[in-house]
XYZ file of C-alpha atoms in Angstrom:
597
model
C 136.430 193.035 162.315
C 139.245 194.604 161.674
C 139.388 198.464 160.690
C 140.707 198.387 157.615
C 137.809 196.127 156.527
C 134.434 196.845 155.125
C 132.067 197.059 158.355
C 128.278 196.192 158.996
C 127.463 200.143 158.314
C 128.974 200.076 154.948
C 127.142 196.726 153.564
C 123.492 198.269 154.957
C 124.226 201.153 152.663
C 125.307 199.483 149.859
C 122.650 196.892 149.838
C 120.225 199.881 148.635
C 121.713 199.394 145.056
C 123.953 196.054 145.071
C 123.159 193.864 147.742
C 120.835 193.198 151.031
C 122.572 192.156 153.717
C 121.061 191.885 157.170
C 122.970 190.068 159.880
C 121.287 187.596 162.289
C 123.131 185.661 164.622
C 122.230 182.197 165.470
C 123.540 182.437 168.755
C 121.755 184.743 171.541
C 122.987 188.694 170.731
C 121.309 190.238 174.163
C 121.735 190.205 177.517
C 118.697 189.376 178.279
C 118.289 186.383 175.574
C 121.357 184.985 177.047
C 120.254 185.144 180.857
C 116.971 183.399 179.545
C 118.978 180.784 178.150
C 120.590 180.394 181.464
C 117.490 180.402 183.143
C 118.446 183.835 185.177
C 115.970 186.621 185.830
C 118.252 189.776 186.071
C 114.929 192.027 186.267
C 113.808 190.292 189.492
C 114.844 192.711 192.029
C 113.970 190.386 194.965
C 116.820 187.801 193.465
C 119.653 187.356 195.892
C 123.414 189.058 194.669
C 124.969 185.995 194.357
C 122.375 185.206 190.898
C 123.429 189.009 189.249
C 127.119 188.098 189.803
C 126.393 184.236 188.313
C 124.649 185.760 185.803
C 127.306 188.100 184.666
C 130.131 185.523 185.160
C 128.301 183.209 182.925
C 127.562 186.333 180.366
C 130.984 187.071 180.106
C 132.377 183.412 179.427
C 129.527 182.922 176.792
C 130.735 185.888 175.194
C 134.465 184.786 175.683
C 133.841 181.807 174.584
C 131.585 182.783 171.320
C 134.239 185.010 170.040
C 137.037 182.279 170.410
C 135.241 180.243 168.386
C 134.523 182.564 165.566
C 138.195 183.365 165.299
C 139.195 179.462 165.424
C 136.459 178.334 162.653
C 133.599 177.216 164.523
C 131.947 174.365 163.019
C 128.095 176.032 163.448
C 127.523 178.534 160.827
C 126.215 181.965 161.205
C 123.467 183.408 158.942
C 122.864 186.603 156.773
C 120.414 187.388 154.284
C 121.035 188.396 150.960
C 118.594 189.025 148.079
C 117.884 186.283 145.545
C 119.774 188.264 142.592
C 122.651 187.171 143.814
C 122.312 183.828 142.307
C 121.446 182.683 138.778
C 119.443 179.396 140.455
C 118.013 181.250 143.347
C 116.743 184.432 140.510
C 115.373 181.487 138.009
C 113.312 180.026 141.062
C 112.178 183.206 142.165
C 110.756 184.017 139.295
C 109.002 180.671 138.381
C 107.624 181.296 141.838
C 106.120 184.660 141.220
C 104.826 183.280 137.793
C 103.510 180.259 138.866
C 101.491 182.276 141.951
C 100.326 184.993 139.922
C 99.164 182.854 137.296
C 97.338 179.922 139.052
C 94.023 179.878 140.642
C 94.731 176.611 141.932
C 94.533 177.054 145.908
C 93.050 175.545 149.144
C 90.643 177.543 148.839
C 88.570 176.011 151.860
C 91.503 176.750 154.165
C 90.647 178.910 156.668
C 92.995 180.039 159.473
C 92.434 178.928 163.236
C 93.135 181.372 166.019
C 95.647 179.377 168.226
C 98.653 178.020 166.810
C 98.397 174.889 167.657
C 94.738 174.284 165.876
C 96.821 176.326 162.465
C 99.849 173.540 163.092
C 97.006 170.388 162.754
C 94.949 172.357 160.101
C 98.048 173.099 157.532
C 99.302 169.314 158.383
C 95.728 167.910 157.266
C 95.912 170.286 153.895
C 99.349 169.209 153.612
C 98.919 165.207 153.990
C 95.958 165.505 151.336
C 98.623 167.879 149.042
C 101.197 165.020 148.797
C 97.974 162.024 148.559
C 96.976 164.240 145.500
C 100.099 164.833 144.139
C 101.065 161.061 144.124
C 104.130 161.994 146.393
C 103.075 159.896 149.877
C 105.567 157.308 148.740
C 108.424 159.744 148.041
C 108.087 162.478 150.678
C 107.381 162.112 154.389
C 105.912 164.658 157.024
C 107.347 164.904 160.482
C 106.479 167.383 163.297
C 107.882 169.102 166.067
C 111.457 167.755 164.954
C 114.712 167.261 166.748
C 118.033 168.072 165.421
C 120.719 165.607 165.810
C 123.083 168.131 167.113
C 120.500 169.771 169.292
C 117.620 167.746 170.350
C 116.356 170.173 172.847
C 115.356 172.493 169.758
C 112.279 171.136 167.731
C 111.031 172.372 164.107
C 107.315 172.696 163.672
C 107.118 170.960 160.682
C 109.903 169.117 158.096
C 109.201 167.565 154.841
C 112.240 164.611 153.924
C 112.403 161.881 151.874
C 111.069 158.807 152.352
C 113.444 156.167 151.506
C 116.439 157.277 154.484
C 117.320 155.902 157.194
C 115.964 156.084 160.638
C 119.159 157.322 162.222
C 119.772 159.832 159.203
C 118.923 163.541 160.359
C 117.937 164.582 156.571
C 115.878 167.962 156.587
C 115.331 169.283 153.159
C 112.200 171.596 153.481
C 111.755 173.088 156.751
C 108.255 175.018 158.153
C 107.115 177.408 160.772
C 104.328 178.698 162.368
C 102.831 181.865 164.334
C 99.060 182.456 165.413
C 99.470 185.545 163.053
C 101.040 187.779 160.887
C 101.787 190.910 163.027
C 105.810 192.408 162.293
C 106.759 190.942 165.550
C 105.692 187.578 164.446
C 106.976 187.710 161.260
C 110.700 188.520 162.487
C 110.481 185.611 164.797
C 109.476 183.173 162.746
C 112.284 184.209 160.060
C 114.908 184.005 162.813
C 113.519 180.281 164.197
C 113.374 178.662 160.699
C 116.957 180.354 160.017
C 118.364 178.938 163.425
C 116.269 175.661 162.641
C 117.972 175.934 159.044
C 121.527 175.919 160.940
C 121.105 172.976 162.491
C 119.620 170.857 159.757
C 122.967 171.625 157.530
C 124.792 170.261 160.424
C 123.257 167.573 160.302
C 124.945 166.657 157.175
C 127.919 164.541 157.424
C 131.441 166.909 156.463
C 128.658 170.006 155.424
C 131.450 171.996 154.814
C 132.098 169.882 151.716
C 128.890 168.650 150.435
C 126.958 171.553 150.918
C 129.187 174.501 149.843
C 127.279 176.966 146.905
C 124.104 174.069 147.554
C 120.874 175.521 148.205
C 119.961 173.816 150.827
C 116.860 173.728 152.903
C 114.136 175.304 151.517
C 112.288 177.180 154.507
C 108.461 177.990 154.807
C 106.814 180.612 157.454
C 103.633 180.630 157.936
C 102.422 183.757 159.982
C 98.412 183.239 160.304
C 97.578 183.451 156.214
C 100.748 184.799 155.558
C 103.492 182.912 153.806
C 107.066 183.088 153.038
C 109.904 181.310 151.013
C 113.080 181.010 151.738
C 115.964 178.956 150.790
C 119.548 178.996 152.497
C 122.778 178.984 150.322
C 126.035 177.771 152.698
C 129.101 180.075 151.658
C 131.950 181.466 154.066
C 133.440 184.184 155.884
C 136.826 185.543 156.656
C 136.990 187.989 159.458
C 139.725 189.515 160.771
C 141.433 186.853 162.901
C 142.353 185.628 159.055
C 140.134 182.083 159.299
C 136.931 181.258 157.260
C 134.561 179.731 158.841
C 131.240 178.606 157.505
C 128.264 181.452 157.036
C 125.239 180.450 155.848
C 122.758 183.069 153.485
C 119.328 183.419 153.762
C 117.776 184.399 150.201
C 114.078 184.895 150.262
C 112.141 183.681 147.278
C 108.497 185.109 147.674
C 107.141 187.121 150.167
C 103.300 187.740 151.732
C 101.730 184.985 150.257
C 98.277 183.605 151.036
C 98.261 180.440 153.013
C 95.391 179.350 150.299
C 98.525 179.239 148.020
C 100.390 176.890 149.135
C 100.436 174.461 146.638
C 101.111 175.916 143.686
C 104.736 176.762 146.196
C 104.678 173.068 146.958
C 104.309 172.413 142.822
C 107.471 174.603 142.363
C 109.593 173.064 145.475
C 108.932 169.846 145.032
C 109.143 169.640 141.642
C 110.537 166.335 139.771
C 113.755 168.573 138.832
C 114.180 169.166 143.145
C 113.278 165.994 144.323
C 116.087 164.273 141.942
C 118.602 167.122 143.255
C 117.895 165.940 147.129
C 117.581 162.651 146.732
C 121.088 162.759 145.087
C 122.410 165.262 147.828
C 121.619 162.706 150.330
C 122.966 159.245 148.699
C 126.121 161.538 148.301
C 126.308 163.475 151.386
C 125.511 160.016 153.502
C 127.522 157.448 151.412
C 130.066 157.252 153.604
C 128.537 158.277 157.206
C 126.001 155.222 156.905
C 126.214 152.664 159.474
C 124.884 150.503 156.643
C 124.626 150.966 152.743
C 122.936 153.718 151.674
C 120.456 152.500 149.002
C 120.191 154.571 145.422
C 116.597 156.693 145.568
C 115.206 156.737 142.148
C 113.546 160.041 142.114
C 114.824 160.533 138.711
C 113.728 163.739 136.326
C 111.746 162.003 133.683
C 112.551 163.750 130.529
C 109.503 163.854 128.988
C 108.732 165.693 132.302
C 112.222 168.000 131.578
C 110.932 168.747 127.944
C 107.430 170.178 129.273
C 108.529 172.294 132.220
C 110.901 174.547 130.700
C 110.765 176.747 134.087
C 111.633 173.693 135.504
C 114.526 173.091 133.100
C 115.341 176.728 133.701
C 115.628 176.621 137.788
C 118.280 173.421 136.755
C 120.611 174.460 134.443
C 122.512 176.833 136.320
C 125.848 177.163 137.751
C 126.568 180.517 139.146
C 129.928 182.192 140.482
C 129.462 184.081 143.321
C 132.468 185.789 144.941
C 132.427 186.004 149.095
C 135.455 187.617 150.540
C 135.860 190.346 153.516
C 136.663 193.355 151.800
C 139.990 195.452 152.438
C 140.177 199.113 152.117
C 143.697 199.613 151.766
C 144.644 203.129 150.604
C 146.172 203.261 147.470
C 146.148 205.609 144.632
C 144.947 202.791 142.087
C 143.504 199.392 142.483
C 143.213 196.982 139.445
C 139.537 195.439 138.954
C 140.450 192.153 138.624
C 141.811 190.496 142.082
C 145.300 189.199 142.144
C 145.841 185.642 140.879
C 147.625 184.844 144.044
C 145.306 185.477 146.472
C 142.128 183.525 144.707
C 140.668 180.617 145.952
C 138.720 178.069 143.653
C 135.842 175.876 144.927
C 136.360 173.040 141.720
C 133.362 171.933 140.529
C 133.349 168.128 139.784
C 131.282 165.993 137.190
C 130.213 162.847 137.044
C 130.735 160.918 133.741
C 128.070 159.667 131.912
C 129.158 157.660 128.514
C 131.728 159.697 126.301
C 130.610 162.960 127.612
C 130.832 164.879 131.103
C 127.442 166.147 132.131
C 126.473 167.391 135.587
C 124.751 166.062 138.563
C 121.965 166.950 139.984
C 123.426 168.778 142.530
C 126.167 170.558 140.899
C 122.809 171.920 138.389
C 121.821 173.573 141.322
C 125.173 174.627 142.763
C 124.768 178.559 143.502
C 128.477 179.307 144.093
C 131.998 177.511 142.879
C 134.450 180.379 143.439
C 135.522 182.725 146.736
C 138.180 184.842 146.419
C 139.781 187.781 148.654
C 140.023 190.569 146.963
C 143.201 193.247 147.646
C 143.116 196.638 148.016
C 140.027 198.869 147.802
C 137.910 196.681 145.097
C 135.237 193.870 145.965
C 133.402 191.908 143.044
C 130.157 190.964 144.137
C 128.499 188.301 142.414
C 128.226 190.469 138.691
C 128.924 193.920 139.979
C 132.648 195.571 140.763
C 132.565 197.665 144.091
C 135.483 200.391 144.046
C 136.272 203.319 146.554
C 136.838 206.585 145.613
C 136.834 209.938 146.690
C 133.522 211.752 146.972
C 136.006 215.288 145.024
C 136.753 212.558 142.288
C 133.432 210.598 141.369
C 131.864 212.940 139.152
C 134.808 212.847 137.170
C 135.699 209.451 136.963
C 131.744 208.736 135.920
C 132.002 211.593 133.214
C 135.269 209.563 132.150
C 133.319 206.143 132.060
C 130.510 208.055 129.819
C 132.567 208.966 127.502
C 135.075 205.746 126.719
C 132.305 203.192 127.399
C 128.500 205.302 126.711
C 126.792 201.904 126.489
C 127.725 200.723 129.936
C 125.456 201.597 133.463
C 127.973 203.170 136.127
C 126.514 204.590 139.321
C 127.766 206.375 142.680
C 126.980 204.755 146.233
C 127.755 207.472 148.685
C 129.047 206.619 152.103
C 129.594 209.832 153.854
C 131.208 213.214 153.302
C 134.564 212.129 151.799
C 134.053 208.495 150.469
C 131.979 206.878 148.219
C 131.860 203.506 145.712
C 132.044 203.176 142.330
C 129.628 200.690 140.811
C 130.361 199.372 137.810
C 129.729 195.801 136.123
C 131.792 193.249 135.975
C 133.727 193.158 132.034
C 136.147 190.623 132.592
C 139.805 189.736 133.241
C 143.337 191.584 132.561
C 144.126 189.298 129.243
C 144.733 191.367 126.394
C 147.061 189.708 123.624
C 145.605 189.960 120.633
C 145.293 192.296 118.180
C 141.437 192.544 118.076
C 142.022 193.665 121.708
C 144.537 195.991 120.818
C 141.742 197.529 118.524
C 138.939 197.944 121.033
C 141.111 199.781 123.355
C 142.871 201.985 120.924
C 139.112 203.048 119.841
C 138.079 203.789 123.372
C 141.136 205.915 124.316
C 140.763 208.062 121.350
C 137.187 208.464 122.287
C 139.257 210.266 125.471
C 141.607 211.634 123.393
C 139.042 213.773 121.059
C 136.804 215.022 124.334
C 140.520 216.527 125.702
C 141.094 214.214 128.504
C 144.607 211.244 128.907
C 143.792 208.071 131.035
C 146.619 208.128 132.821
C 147.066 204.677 133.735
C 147.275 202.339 131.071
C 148.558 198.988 131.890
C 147.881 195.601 131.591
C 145.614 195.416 134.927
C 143.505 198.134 133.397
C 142.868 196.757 130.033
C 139.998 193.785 131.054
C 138.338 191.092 128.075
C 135.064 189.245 128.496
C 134.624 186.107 127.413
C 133.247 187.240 123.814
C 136.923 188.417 123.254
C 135.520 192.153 123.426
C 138.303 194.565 125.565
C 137.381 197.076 127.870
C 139.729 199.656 129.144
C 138.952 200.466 132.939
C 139.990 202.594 135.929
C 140.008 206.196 135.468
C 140.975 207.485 138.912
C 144.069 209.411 137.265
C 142.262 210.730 134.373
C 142.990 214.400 133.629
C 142.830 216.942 131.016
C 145.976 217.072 128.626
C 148.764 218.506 128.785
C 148.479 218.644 132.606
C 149.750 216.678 135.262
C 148.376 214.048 136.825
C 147.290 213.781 140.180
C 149.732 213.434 143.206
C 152.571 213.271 139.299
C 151.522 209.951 139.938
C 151.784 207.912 136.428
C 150.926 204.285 135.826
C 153.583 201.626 136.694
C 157.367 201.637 135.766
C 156.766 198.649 132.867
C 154.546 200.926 131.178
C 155.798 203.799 131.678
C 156.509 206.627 128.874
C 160.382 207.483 128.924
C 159.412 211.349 128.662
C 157.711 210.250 132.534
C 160.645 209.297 134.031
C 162.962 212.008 135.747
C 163.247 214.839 137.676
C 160.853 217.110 135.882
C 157.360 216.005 136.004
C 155.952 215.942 132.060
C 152.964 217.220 131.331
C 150.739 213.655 130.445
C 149.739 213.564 126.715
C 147.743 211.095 124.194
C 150.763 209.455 122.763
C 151.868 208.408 126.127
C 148.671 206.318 126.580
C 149.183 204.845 123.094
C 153.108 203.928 124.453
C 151.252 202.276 127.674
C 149.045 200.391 125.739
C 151.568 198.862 123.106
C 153.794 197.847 126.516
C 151.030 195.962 127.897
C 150.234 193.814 125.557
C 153.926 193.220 125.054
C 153.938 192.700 129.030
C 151.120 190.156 128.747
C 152.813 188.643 125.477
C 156.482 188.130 126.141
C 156.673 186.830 129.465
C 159.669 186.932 130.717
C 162.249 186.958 127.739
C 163.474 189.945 126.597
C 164.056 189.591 123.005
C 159.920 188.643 122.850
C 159.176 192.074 124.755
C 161.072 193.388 122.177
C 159.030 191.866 119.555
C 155.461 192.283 120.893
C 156.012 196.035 121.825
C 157.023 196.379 117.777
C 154.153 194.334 116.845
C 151.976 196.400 119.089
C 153.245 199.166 118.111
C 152.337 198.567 114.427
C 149.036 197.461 115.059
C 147.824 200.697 116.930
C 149.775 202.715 113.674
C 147.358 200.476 111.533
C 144.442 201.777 113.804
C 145.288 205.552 114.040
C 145.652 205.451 110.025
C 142.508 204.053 109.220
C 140.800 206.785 111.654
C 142.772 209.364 109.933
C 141.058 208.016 106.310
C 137.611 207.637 107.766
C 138.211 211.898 109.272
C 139.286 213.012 106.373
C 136.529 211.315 103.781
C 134.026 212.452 106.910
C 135.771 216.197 106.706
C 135.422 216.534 102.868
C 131.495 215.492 103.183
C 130.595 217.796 105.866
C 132.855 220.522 103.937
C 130.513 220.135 100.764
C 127.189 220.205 102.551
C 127.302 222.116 105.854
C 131.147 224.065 105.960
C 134.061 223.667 107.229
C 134.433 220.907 110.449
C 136.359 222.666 112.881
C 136.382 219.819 115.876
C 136.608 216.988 113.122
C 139.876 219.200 111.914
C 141.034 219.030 115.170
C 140.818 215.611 115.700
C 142.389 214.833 112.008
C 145.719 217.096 113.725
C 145.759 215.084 116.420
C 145.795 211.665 114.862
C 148.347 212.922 112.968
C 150.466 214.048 115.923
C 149.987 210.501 116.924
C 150.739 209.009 114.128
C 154.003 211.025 114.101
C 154.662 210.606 118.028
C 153.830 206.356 117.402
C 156.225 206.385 114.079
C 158.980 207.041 116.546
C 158.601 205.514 119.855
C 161.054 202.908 120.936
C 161.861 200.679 124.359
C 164.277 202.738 126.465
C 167.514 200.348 127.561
């Protein structure tokens, strides 16, 4: 990957606080895992010369040819894990799985676990033939074991639950399971990494996968580690490294972890749940349709809605559609970096519906679709799923969090140190750079003068910086070049020319003051307003301009009644008298201002 992007080391740390991301690659990663698949001993010391040169020949090319592949787009996916947060669907079904466990007795409770794993394999299949008998399911689901891929019929699954109404030369694999004699930490790992490569292949096996199963969870996993269980399902998304190309990556998010074997069905009850079975039957008819050698019939595993109006949780898990942003992350210096990505450089996964009567509603599927958008991100900023990741110096951050206090008290900021000299600035995500109207105006005239009062000048006020949610609320953001007033801003750097204060521009550096914020603010919503004619700039900036006048007035009544209050009860208000003066200063300094030609 290339330097300037956001390596391995970086993610582990930040996946304390934001996100867990631990790499495994589907393909060998040692030496001696890829001799093994050669069927070379390199530790045999009696092996002739010519085998350790083979060996190392064949090494090499595998390696060669691995990494020419990654950079062209290979069509396998690689696999990372990231926690279930990440996704509204995969966060609902976690937690109707820790409900549902934690709240049932119902259990095999005569289970017990067999020594080899062979004898476990033939146990959990009996318990698991009687589960779907019990469940009325026999005629919807089937069980298979020890199961080829179509792409790769040397490797074999333990177990795999599909539907039962495909076709024989369909390689369908929507709930896959493994086994190990026990639970041990060795055992554990392995099994995660087989029903991860096992998961690989089975969305291969999907005709154009790269299409039909984009932000899809899709399969559900199961290990089963002696009387240990875990869930997993796997959500297909994409990379971009540094050759420039995506290619497909596939994320492991685990949904429960260390259960008893004894509880398997009430996982089964959640998995295969009405509301699931409808979303893969319908992800096959349309992932098939047109790969079929003949017609692929309609399977009627519809959600009954009487069934939809009892299982809320159920109801829940479905209604979700969740945008998830996956981009490689550049760390490009710069002294500022808007929060919002550029509009040029997005990318937007469309999310279609499927008409029923007068009104669009979704599909199955796209109730369950985990991620619509991916964009790449410039400079030193990455949104991740709800969170914004920014770097910053280590000598800045406890500024720029005191700064963040102050404007916006309400909202959780933290630090994620990386080493000595750089850190990130977490933050949530409030929104996108489209302020234009004049209840936006408001909000971030009110959070600057909370700035204003505690001494300090943002700095930087432009339209980039200036963010609304979609309740219309405005939130003014980035306050790397926040300094006290009356001083000088760091590197006399001072927010971009459009913006810019005419007292900024020159020879002579001016000291950075209140009303030049105010200026900044009235020229970006005339930026955002006027487009590109220059009689509307003219307009908007006067309209602006009288709106924030309109604001600083009304804060200059509400001091003054608050002044003669305290004055009759508790004295004379010294810092409420200073903030009356300086309203008034920028009420006097607004009054005035005007576009330089």
């Amino acid at each position: 990957m290339d330097s300037m992007c956001l390596d391995q080391h970086f993610i582990r740390q930040v996946s304390q606080d934001v996100v867990k991301l631990l790499p495994t690659r589907s393909a060998p990663s040692t030496s001696s895992e890829i001799q093994q698949r050669l069927g070379l001993d390199m530790h045999n010391n009696n092996a002739p010369s010519w085998v350790a040169s083979s060996a190392s020949s064949s090494l090499k090319r595998h390696e060669r040819k691995e990494k020419q592949q990654q950079c062209a787009g290979s069509a396998s996916p690689l696999y990372e894990e990231v926690s279930h947060k990440h996704f509204k669907v995969t966060t609902a079904l976690a937690r109707h799985l820790y409900q549902r466990i934690h709240s049932s007795d119902e259990g095999w409770s005569t289970f017990a676990v067999p020594d080899p794993e062979s004898r476990l394999q033939l146990r959990f299949q009996k318990y698991l033939q009687r589960y779907l008998s019990e469940r009325a399911l026999s005629s919807k689901l089937t069980m298979l074991c020890q199961v080829p891929f179509e792409h790769a019929t040397s490797i074999r699954a333990d177990m795999a639950v599909t539907l039962t109404d495909i076709h024989d030369d369909h390689f369908f694999f929507p709930f896959l399971i493994e086994f190990k004699r026990n639970g041990s930490e060795a055992n554990v790992k392995a099994a995660t990494a087989q029903v991860s490569e096992y998961a690989v292949h089975a969305v291969r096996c999907v005709p154009r996968f790269r299409e039909q199963l984009v932000g899809l969870p899709f399969p559900f996993a199961m290990t089963v580690c002696g009387s240990s269980v875990d869930v997993f399902t796997f959500v297909l998304g994409h990379k971009q490294p540094s050759c420039g190309r995506r290619f497909p990556k596939l994320y492991r998010v685990k949904l429960f972890s260390d259960a008893q074997v004894q509880r398997v069905p009430v996982i089964l009850d959640v998995l295969l749940s009405p509301a699931w079975l409808a979303y893969f039957a319908e992800l096959y008819t349309t992932a098939f349709r047109h790969h079929a050698r003949k017609p692929v019939p309609a399977l009627h595993l519809a959600w009954p809605q009487q069934q939809q109006e009892q299982e809320s949780e159920e109801q829940d898990v479905a209604a979700v559609v969740e945008e998830f942003a996956l981009s490689s992350i550049g760390l490009e210096e710069s002294p500022w970096t808007p929060q919002e990505p550029r509009a040029w450089s997005t990318h937007t996964q469309t999310v279609s519906l499927a008409a029923d009567g007068p009104e669009q509603q979704q599909t199955a599927i796209e109730r369950h679709r985990a991620v619509v958008n991916f964009e790449t991100f410039a400079g030193d900023v990455v949104r991740w799923n709800d969170a914004v990741l920014k770097r910053i110096s280590s000598t800045a951050a406890e500024q720029v969090v005191k700064m963040w206090n102050l404007v916006h008290p309400d909202i959780d900021v933290s630090i994620l140190d990386i080493d000595q000299r750089t850190c990130f600035l977490r933050t949530p995500y409030l929104g996108t750079p489209t302020i234009h109207t004049d209840g936006h105006l408001r909000c971030a005239v009110e959070q600057l003068l909370r700035l204003f009062f505690a001494g300090y000048v943002h700095g930087d006020v432009r339209a980039e910086n200036i963010v609304v949610n979609n309740k219309s609320e405005a939130f003014v953001i980035d306050f790397g070049l926040s300094t006290k007033c009356d001083t000088i801003a760091p590197g006399g750097y001072n927010t971009w020319l459009v913006e810019r204060h005419p007292d900024m521009f020159g020879e002579v550096i001016a000291l950075h003051r209140p009303e030049h914020d105010l200026y900044s603010l009235a020229m970006a919503l005339a930026r955002n307003r006027s487009a590109s004619a220059a009689n509307a700039f003219f307009h908007w900036f006067a309209l602006a301009r009288s709106i924030i006048l309109r604001v600083l007035r009304e804060k200059q009544q509400l001091l003054e009644n608050k002044g003669r209050q305290q004055e009759q009860h508790f004295g004379e208000d010294h810092a409420g008298q200073q903030q009356l003066q300086l309203v008034g200063h920028l009420i006097a300094a607004m009054e005035t201002a005007t576009i330089v030609h």
